[in-house]
Coordinates of N, CA and C in Angstrom, one line a residue:
X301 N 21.1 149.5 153.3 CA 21.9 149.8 152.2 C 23.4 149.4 152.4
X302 N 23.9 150.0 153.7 CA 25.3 149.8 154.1 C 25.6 148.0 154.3
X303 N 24.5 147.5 154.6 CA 24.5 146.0 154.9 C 24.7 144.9 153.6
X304 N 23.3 146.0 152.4 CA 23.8 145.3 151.5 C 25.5 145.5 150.2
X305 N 25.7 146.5 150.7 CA 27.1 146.8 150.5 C 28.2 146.1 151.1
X306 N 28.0 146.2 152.3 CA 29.1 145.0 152.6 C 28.8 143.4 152.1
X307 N 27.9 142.7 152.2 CA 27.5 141.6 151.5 C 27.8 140.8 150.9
X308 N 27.8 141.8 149.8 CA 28.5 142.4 148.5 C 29.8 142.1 148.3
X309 N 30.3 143.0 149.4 CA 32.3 143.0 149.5 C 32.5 141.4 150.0
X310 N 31.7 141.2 150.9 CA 32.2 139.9 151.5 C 32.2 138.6 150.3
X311 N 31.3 138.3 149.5 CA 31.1 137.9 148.5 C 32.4 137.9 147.4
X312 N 32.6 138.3 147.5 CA 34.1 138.9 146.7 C 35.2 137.9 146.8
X313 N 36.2 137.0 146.2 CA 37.0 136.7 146.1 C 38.3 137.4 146.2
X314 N 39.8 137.0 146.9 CA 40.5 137.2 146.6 C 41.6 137.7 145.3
X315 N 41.2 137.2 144.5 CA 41.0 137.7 142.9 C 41.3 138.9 142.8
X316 N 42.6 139.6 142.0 CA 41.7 141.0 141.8 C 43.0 140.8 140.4
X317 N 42.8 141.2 139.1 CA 43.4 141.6 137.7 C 42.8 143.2 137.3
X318 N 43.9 143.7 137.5 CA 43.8 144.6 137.6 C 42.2 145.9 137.9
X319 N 42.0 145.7 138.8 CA 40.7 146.2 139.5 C 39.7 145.5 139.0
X320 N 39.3 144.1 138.2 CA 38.2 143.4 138.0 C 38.5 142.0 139.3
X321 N 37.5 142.1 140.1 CA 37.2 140.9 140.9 C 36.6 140.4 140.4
X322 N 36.6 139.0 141.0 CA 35.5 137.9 141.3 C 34.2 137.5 142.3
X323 N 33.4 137.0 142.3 CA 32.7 136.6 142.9 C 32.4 135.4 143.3
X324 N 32.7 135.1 144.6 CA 32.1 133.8 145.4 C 31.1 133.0 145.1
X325 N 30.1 133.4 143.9 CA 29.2 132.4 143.9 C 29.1 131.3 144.0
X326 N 28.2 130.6 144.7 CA 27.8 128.8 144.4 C 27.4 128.7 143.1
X327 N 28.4 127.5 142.5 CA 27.6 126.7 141.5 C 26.4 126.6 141.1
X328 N 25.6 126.4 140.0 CA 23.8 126.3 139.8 C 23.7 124.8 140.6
X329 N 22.6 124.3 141.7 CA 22.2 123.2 141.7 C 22.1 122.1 140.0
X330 N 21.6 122.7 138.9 CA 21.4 121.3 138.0 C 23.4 121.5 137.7
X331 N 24.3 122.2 137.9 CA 25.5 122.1 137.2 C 26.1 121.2 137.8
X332 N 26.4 121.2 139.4 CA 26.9 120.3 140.2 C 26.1 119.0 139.8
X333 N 24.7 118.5 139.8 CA 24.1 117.0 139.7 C 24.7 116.5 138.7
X334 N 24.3 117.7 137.6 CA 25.3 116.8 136.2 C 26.8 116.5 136.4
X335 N 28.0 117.1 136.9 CA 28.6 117.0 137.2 C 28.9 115.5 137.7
X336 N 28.6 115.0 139.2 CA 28.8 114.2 139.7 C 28.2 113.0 139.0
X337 N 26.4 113.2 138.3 CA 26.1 112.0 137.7 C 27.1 111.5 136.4
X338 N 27.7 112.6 135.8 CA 28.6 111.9 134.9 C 29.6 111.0 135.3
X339 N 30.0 111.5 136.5 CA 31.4 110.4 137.5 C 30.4 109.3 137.7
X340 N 29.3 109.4 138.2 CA 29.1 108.0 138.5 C 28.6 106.9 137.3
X341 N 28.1 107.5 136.3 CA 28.0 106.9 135.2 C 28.9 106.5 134.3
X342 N 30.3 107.3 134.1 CA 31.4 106.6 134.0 C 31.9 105.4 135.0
X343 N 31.9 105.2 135.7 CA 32.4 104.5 136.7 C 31.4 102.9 136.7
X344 N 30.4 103.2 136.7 CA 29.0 102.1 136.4 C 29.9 101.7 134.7
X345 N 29.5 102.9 133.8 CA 30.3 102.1 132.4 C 31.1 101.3 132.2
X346 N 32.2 101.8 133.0 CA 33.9 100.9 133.2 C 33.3 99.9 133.6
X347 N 32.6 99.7 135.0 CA 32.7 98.5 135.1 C 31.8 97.2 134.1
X348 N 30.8 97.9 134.1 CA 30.0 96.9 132.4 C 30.9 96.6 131.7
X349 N 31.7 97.3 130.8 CA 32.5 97.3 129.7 C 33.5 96.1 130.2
X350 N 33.7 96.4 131.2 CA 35.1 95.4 131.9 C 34.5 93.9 131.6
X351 N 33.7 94.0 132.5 CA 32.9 92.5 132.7 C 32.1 91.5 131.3
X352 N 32.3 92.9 130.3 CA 31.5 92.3 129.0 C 32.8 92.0 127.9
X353 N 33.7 92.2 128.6 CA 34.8 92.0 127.7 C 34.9 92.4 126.6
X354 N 34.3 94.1 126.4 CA 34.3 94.6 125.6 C 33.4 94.9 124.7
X355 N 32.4 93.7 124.8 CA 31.4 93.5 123.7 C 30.6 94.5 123.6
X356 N 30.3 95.6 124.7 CA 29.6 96.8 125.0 C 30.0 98.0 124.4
X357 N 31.6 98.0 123.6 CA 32.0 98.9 123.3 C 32.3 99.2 122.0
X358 N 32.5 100.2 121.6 CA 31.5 100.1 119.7 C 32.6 99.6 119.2
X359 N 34.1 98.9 119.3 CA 34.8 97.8 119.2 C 34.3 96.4 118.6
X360 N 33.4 96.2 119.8 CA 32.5 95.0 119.9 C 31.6 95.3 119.4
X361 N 31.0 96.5 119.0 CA 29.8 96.3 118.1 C 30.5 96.1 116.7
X362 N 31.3 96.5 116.5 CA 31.9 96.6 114.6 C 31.8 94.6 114.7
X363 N 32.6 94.4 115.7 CA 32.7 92.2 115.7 C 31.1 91.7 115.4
X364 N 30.2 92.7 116.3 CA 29.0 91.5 116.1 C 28.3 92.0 114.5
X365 N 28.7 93.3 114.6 CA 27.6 93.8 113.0 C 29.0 92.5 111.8
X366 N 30.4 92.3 111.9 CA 30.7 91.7 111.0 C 30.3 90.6 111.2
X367 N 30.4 89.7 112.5 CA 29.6 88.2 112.1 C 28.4 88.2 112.0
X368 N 27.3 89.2 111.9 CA 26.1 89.3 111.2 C 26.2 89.6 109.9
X369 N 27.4 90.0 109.4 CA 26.9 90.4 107.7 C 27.5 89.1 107.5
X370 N 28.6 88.8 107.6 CA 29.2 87.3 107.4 C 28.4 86.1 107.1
X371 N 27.6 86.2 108.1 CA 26.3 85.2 108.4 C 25.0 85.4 107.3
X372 N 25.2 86.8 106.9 CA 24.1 86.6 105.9 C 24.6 86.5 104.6
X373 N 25.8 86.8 104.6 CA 26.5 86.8 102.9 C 26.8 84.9 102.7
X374 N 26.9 84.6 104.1 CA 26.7 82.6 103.4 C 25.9 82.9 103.3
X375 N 24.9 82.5 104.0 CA 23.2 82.3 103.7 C 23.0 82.7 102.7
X376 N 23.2 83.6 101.9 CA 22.9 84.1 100.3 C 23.9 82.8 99.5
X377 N 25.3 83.2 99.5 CA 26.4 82.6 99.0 C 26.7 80.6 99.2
X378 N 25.8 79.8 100.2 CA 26.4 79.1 100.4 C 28.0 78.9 101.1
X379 N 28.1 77.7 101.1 CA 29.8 77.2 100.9 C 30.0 77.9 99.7
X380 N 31.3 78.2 99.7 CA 32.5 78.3 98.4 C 33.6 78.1 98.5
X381 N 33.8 77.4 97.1 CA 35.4 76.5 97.4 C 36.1 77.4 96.4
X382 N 36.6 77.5 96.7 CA 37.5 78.5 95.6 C 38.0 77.4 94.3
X383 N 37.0 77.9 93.5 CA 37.0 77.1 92.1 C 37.1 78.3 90.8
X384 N 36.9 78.0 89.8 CA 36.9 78.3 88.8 C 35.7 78.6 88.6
X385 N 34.5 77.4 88.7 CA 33.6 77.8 88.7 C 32.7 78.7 89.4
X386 N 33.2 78.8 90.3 CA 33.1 80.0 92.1 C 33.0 81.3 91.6
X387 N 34.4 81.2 90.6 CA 34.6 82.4 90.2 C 34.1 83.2 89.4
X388 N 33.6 82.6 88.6 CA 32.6 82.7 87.3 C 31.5 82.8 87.1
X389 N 30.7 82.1 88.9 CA 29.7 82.0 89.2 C 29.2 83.8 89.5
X390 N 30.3 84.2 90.7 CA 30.3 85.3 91.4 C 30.8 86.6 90.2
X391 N 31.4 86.4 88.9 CA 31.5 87.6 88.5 C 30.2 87.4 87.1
X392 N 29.2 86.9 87.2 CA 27.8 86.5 86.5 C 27.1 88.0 87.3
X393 N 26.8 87.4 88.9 CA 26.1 88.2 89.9 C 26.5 89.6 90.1
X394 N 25.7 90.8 89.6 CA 26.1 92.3 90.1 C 26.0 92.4 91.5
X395 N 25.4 91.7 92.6 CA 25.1 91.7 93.6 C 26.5 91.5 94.4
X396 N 27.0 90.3 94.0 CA 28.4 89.5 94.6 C 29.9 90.8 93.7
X397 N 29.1 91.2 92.8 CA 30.5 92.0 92.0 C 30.3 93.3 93.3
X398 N 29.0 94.1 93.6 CA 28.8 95.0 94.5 C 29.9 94.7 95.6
X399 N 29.3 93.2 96.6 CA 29.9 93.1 97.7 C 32.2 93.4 97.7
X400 N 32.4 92.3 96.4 CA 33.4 92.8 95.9 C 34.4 94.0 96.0
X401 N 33.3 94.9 95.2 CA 34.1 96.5 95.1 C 34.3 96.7 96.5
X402 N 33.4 96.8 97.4 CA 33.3 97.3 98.9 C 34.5 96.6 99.3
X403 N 35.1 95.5 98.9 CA 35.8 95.3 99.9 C 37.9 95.7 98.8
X404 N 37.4 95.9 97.5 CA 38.6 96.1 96.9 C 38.7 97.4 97.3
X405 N 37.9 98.6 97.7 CA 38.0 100.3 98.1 C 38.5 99.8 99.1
X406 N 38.2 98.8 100.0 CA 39.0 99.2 101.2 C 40.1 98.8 101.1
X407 N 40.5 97.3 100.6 CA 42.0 96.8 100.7 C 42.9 97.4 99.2
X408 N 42.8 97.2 98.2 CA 43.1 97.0 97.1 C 43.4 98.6 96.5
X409 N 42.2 99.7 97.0 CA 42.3 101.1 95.7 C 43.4 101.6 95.7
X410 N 43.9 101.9 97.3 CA 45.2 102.5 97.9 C 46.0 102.5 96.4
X411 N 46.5 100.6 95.8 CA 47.4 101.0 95.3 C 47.0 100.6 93.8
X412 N 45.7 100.0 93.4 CA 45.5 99.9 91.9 C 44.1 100.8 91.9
X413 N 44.1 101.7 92.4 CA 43.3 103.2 92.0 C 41.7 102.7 92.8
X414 N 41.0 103.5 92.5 CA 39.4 103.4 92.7 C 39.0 102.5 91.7
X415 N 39.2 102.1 90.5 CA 38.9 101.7 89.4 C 39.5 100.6 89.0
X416 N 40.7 100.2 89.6 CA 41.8 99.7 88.9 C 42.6 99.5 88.2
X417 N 42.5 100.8 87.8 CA 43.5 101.8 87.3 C 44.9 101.8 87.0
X418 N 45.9 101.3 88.5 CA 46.8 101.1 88.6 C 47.4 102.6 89.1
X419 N 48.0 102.2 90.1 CA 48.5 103.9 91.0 C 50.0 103.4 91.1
X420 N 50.6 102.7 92.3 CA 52.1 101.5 92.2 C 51.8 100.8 91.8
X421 N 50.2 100.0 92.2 CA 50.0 98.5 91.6 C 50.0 98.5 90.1
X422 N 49.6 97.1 89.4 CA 49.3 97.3 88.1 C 47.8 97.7 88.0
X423 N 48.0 98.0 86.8 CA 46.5 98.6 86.4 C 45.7 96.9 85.8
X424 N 44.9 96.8 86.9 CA 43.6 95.8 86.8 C 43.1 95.9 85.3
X425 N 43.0 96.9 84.7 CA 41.9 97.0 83.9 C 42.4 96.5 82.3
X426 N 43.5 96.4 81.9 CA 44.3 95.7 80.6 C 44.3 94.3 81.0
X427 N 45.2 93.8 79.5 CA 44.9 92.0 79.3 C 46.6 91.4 79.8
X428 N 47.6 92.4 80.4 CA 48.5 92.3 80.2 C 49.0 91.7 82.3
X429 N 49.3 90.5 81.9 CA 49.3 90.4 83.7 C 51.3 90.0 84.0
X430 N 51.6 89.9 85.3 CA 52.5 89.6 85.5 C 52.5 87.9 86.1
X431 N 51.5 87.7 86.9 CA 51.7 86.4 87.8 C 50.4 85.9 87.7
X432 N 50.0 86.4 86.8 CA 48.6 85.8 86.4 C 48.3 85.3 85.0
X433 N 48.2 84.1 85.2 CA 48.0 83.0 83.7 C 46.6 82.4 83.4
X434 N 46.1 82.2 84.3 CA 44.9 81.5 84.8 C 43.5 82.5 85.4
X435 N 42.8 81.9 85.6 CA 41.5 82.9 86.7 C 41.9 82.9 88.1
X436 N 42.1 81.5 88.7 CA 42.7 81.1 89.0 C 43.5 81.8 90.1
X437 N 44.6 82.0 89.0 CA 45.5 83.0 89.9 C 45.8 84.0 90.5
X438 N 44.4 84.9 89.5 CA 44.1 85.9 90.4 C 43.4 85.5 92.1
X439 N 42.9 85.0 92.5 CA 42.6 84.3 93.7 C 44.0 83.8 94.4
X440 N 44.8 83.3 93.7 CA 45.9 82.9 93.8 C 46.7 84.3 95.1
X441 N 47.0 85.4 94.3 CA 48.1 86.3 94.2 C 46.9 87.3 95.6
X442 N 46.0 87.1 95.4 CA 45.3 88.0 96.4 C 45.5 87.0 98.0
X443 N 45.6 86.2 97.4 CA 45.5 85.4 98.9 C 47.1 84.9 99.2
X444 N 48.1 84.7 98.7 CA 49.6 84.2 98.9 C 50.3 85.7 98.5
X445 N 49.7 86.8 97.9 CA 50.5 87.8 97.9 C 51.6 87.5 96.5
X446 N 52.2 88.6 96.3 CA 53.6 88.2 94.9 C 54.4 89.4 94.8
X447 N 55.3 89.1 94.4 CA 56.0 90.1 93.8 C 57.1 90.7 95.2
X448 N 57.2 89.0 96.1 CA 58.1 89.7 97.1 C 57.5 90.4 98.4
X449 N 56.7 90.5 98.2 CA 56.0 91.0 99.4 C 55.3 92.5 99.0
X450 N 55.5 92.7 97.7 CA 55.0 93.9 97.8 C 53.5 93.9 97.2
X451 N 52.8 93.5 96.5 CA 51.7 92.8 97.2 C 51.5 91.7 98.3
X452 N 51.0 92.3 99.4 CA 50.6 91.6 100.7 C 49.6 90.3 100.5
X453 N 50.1 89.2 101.0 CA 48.9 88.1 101.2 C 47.8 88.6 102.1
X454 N 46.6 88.2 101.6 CA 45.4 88.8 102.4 C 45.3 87.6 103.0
X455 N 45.9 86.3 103.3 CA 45.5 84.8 103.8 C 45.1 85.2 105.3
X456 N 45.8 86.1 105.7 CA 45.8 86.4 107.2 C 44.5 87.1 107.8
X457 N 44.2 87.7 106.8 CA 43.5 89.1 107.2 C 41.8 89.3 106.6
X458 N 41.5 88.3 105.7 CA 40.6 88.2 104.9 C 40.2 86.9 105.1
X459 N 38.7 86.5 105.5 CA 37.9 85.4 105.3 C 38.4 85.1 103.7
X460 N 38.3 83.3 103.5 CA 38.3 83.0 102.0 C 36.7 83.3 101.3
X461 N 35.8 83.4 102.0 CA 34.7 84.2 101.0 C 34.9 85.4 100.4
X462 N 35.3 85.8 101.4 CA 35.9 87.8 100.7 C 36.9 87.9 100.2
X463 N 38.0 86.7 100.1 CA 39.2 86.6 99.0 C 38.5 86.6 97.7
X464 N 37.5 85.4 97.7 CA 36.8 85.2 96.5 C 35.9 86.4 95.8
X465 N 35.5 86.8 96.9 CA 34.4 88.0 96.0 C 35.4 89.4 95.5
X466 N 36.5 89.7 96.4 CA 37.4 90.5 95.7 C 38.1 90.2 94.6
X467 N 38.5 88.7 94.6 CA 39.3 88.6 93.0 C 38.4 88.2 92.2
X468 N 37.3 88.2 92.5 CA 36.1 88.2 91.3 C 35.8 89.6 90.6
X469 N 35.7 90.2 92.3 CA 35.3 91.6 91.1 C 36.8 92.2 90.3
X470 N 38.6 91.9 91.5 CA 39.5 92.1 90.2 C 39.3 91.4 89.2
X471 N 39.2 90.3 88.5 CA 39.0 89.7 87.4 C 38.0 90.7 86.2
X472 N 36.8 90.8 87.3 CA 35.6 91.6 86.7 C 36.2 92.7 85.8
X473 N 37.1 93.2 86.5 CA 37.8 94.8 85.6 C 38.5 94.7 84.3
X474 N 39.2 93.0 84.2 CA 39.9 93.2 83.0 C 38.5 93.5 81.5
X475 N 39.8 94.4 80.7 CA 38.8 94.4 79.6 C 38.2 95.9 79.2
X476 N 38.3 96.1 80.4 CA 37.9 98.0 80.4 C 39.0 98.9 79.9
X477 N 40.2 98.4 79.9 CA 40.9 99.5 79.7 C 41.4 100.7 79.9
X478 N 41.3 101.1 81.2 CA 41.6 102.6 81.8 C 42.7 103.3 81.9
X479 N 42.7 104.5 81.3 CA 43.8 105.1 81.0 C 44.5 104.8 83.0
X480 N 45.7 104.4 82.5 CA 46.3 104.4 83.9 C 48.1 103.9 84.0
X481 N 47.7 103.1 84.8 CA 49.8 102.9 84.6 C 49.9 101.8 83.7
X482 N 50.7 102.4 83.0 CA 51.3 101.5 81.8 C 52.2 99.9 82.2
X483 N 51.6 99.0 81.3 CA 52.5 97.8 81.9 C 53.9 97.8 81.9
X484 N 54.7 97.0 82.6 CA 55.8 96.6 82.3 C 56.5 96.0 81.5
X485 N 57.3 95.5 81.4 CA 58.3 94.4 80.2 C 57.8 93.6 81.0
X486 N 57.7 92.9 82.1 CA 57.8 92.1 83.0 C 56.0 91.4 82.3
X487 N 54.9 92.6 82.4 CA 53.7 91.8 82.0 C 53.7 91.4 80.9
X488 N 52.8 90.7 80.2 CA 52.5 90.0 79.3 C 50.9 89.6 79.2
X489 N 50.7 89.4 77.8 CA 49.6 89.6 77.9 C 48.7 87.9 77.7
X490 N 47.7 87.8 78.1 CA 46.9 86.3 78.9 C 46.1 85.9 77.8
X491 N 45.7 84.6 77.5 CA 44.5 84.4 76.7 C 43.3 84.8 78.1
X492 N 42.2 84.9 77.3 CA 40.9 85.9 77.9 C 40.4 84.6 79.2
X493 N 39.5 85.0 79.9 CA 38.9 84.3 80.7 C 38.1 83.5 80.5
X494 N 38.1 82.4 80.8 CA 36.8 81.4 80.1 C 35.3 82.3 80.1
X495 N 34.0 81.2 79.8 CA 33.5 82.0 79.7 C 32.4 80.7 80.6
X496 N 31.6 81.3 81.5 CA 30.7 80.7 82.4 C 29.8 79.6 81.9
X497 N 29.0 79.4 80.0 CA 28.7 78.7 79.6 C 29.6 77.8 79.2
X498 N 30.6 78.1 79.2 CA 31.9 76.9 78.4 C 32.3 75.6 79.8
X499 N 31.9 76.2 81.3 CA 32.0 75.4 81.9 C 31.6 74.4 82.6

């Protein structure tokens, strides 16, 4: 009993807050393996990652899943030249207007709404444009930017297939009319868009 009392004390840490000690225990065996297996599997990772130049890291996965979607949106899409007829072609198809939206939420809602609405931007959804005369142009202004810089050129930043399928589906919006920001003196309003049999 005295033996295991002292034991006990020996066991004890230096530690003391106000009359609660500690105890010397060892670590669990599986706490320490996990422990050290995670250093060495970090260390194995780093170096894969290094030597794959990244492609291993979900970085490099977002690159390969885009040049796989890329890859299958020609293969659906063909070449496209940025035409009139391109345009007209792509805002016929709900499928190519779908791919569109996806990419106008990401670049475009910020400033002409979820809808096109108009938030700073103009509101997409009236007949009334500022630098747009043409179909045309809307492809135009998405890709060269206007207004000074405050719409940004996507030339840099956007494949010209995804220029096209976004100012298809902008185009797609006029006509709807959504309550939103009111035009300027500056817009004016456009004869309508051709129409796909007319060309």
């Amino acid at each position: 009993m005295a033996e295991d009392k002292k034991k006990e004390i020996d066991n004890l840490t230096d530690h003391n807050y106000d009359g609660i000690m500690e105890y010397d225990n060892p670590l669990p065996g599986w706490w320490v393996w996990l422990f050290w297996g995670t250093i060495v599997f970090s260390i194995i990772y780093f170096f894969i990652v290094t030597m794959a130049q990244g492609e291993l890291s979900p970085l490099g996965e977002l690159r390969r899943e885009k040049a796989m979607w890329q890859e299958r949106k020609l293969a659906v899409l063909g070449e496209m030249a940025p035409s009139e007829e391109t345009m007209l072609r792509l805002m016929s198809e709900p499928a190519m207007l779908e791919q569109g939206r996806s990419l106008y939420v990401g670049k475009c809602a910020v400033c002409h709404g979820q809808n096109g609405e108009g938030i700073v931007g103009p509101n997409l959804t009236d007949d009334r444009y500022r630098n747009v005369k043409t179909l045309m142009d809307v492809f135009k202004v998405v890709k060269d930017g206007a207004g000074g810089g405050s719409m940004p050129a996507w030339k840099t930043q956007m494949m010209e297939s995804d220029m096209l399928l976004v100012s298809a589906y902008t185009a797609s919006l006029r006509g709807e009319d959504l309550p939103g920001k009111t035009p300027e003196a500056a817009d004016v309003e456009i004869a309508p868009w051709p129409k796909a049999e007319e060309k």
